[in-house]
mmCIF file of C-alpha atoms in Angstrom:
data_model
loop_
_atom_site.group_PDB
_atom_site.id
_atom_site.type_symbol
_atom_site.label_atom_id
_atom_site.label_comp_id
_atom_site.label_asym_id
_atom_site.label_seq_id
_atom_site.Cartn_x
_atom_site.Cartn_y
_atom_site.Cartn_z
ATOM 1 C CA UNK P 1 -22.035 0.394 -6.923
ATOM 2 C CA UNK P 2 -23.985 -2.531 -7.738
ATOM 3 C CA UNK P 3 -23.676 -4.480 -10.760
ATOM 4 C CA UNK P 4 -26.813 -4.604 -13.190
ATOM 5 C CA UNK P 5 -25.980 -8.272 -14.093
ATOM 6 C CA UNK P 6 -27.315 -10.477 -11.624
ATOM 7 C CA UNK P 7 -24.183 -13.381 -11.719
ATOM 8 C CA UNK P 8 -21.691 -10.775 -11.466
ATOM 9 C CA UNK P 9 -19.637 -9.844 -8.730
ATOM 10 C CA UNK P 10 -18.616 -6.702 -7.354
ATOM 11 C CA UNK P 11 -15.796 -7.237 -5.676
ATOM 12 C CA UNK P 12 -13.663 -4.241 -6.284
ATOM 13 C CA UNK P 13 -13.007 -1.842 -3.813
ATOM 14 C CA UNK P 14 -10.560 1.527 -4.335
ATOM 15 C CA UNK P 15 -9.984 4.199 -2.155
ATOM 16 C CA UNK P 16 -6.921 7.326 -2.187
ATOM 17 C CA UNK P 17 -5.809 9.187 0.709
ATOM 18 C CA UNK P 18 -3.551 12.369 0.167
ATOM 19 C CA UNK P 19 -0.934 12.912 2.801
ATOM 20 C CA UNK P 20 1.574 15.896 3.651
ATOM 21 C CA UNK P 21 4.696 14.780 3.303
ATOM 22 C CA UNK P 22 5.619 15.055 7.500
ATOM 23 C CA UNK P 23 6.560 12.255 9.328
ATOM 24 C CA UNK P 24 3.474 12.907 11.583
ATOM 25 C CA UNK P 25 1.181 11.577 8.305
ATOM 26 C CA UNK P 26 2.381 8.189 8.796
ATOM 27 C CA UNK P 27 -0.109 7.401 11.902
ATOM 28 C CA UNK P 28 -2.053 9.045 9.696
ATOM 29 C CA UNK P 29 -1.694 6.774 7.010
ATOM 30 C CA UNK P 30 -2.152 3.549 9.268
ATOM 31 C CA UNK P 31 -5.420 4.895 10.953
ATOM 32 C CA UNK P 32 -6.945 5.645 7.449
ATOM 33 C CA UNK P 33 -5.924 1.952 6.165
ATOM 34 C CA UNK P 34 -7.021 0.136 9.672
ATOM 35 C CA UNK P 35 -9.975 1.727 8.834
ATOM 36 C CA UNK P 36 -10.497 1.143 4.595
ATOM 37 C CA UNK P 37 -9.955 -2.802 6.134
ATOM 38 C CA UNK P 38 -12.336 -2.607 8.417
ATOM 39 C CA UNK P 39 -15.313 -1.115 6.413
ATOM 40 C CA UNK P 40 -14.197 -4.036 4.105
ATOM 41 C CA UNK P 41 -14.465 -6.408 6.277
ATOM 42 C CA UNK P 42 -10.485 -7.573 5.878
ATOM 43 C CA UNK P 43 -9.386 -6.669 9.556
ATOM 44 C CA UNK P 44 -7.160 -9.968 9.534
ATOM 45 C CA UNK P 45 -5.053 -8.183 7.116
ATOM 46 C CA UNK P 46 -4.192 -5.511 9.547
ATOM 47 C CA UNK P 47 -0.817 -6.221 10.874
ATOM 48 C CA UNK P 48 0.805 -6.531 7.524
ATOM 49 C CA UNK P 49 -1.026 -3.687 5.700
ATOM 50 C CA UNK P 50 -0.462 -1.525 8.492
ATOM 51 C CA UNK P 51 3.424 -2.281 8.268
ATOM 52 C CA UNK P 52 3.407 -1.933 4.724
ATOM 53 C CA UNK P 53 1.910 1.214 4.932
ATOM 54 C CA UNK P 54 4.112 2.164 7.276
ATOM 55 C CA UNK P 55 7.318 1.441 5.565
ATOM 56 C CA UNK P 56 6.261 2.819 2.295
ATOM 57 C CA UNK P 57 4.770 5.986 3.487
ATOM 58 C CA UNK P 58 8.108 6.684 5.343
ATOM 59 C CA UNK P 59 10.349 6.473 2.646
ATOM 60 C CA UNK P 60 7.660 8.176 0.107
ATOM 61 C CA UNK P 61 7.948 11.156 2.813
ATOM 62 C CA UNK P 62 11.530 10.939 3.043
ATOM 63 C CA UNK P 63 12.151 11.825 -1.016
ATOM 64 C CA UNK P 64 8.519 13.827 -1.263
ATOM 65 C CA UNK P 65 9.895 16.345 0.752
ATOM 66 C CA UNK P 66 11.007 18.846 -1.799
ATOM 67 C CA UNK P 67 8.853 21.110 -3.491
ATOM 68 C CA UNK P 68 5.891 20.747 -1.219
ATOM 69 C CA UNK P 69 4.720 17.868 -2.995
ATOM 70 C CA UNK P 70 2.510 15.693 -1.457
ATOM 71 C CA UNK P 71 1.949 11.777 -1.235
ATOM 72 C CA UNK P 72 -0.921 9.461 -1.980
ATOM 73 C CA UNK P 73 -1.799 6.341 -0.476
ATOM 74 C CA UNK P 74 -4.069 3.988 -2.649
ATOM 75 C CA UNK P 75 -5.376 0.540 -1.256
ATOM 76 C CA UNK P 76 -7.290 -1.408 -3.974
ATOM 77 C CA UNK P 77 -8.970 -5.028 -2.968
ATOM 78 C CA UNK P 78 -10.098 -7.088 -6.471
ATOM 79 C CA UNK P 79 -9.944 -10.329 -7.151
ATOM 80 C CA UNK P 80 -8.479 -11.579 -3.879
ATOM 81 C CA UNK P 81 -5.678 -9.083 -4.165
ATOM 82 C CA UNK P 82 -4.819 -6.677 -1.759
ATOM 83 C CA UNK P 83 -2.843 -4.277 -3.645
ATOM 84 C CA UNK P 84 -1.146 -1.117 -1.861
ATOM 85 C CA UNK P 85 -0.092 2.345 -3.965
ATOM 86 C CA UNK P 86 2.306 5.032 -2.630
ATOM 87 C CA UNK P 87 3.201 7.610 -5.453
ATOM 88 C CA UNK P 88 5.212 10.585 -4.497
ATOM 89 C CA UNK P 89 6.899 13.104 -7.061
ATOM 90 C CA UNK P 90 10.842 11.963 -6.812
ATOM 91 C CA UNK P 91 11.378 9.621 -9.745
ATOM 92 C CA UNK P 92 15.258 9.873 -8.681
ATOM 93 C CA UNK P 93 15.046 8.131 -5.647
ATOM 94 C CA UNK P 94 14.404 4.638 -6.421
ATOM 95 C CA UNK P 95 14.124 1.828 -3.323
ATOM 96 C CA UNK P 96 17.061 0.245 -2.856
ATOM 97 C CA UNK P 97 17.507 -3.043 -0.862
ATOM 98 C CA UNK P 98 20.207 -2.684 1.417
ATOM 99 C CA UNK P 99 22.071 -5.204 3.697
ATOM 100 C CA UNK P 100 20.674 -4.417 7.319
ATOM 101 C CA UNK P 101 21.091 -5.707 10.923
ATOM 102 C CA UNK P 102 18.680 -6.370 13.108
ATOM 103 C CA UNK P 103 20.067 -3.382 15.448
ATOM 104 C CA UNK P 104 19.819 -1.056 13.042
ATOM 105 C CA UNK P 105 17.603 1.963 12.648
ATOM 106 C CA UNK P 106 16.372 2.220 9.345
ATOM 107 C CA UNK P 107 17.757 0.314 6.229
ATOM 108 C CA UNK P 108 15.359 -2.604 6.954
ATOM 109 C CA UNK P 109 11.994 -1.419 5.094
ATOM 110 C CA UNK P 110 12.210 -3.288 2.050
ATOM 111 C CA UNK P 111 13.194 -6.221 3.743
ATOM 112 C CA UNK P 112 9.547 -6.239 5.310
ATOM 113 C CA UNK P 113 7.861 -5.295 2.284
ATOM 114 C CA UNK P 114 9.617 -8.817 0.814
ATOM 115 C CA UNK P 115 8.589 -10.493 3.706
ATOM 116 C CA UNK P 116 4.721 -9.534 4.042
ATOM 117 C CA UNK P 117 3.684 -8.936 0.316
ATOM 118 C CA UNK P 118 3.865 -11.185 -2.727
ATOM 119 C CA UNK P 119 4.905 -8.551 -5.201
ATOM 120 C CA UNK P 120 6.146 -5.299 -5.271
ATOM 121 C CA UNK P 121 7.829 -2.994 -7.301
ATOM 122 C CA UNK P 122 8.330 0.456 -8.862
ATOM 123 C CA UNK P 123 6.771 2.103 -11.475
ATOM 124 C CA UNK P 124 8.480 5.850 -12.460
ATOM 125 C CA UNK P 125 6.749 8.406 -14.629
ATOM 126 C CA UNK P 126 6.911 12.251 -15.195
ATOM 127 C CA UNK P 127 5.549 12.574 -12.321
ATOM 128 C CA UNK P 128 7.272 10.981 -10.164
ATOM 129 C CA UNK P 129 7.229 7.025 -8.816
ATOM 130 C CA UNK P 130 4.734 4.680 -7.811
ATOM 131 C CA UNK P 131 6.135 1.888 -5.137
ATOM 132 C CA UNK P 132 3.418 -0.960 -5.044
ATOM 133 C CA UNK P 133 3.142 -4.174 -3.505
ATOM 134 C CA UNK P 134 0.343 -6.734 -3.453
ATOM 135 C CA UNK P 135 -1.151 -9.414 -1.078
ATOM 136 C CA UNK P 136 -3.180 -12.565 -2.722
ATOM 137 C CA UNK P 137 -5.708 -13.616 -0.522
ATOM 138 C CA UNK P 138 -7.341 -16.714 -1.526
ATOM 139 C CA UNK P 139 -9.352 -17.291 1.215
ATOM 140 C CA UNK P 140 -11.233 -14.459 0.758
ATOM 141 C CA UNK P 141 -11.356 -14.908 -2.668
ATOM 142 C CA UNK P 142 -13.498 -17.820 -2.448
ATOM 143 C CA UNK P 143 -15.688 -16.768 0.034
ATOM 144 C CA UNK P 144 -16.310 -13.509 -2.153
ATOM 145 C CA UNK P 145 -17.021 -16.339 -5.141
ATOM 146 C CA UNK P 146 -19.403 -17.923 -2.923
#
């Protein structure tokens, strides 16, 4: 959409991808975000956003299971922020940062959610919960500005 003011800037970008909740919609999940990055022309952010993604989609599909619910991914760029969405319908199941090693197999994913984005937290409704995190990105802030 583009803005009717001539100074302002339209730099917000949305987008919401509905996923089954099967462990084979994670790759899934990572193609369709690989490729909202790419159309908006943040492909450096791949590695990160695709592991936070990753672990967030996993454990959304872990607790979304009952019911037949489904999960939704929503990426959202604005304002130099990179902010990531995954809402599922088990407001029970809250994330819980556990004390991992390095050997084990699972345990570890808010650990890399801590260590790749600059926020994140949990939002619980009716409906269920909404795990976000967010990535500032100053850099591309200013060249959006420019």
């Amino acid at each position: 959409m583009t803005s009717h003011f001539p100074h302002e800037l339209d730099d917000t970008l949305s987008r919401a991808f509905t996923l089954s909740p099967i462990p084979p919609s994670i790759p899934v999940a990572r193609k369709w975000v690989r490729q909202m990055l790419d159309r908006w022309g943040l492909e450096a952010l791949r590695p990160p956003v695709e592991w936070l993604v990753t672990e967030l989609t996993t454990n959304a599909i872990k607790h979304a299971r009952t019911g037949g619910a489904t999960v939704t991914v929503l990426v959202m760029y604005t304002a130099g922020t990179l902010r990531i969405e995954v809402r599922d319908r088990d407001p029970d199941n809250l994330p819980i940062r556990r004390q991992s090693t390095s050997e084990a197999e699972s345990g570890r994913g808010l650990l890399i959610v801590e260590e790749y984005a600059d926020r994140w937290n949990v939002r619980v409704n009716e409906r269920g919960k909404t795990v976000w995190c967010e990535l500032d990105m100053p850099c591309v802030r200013q060249a959006v500005a420019q």
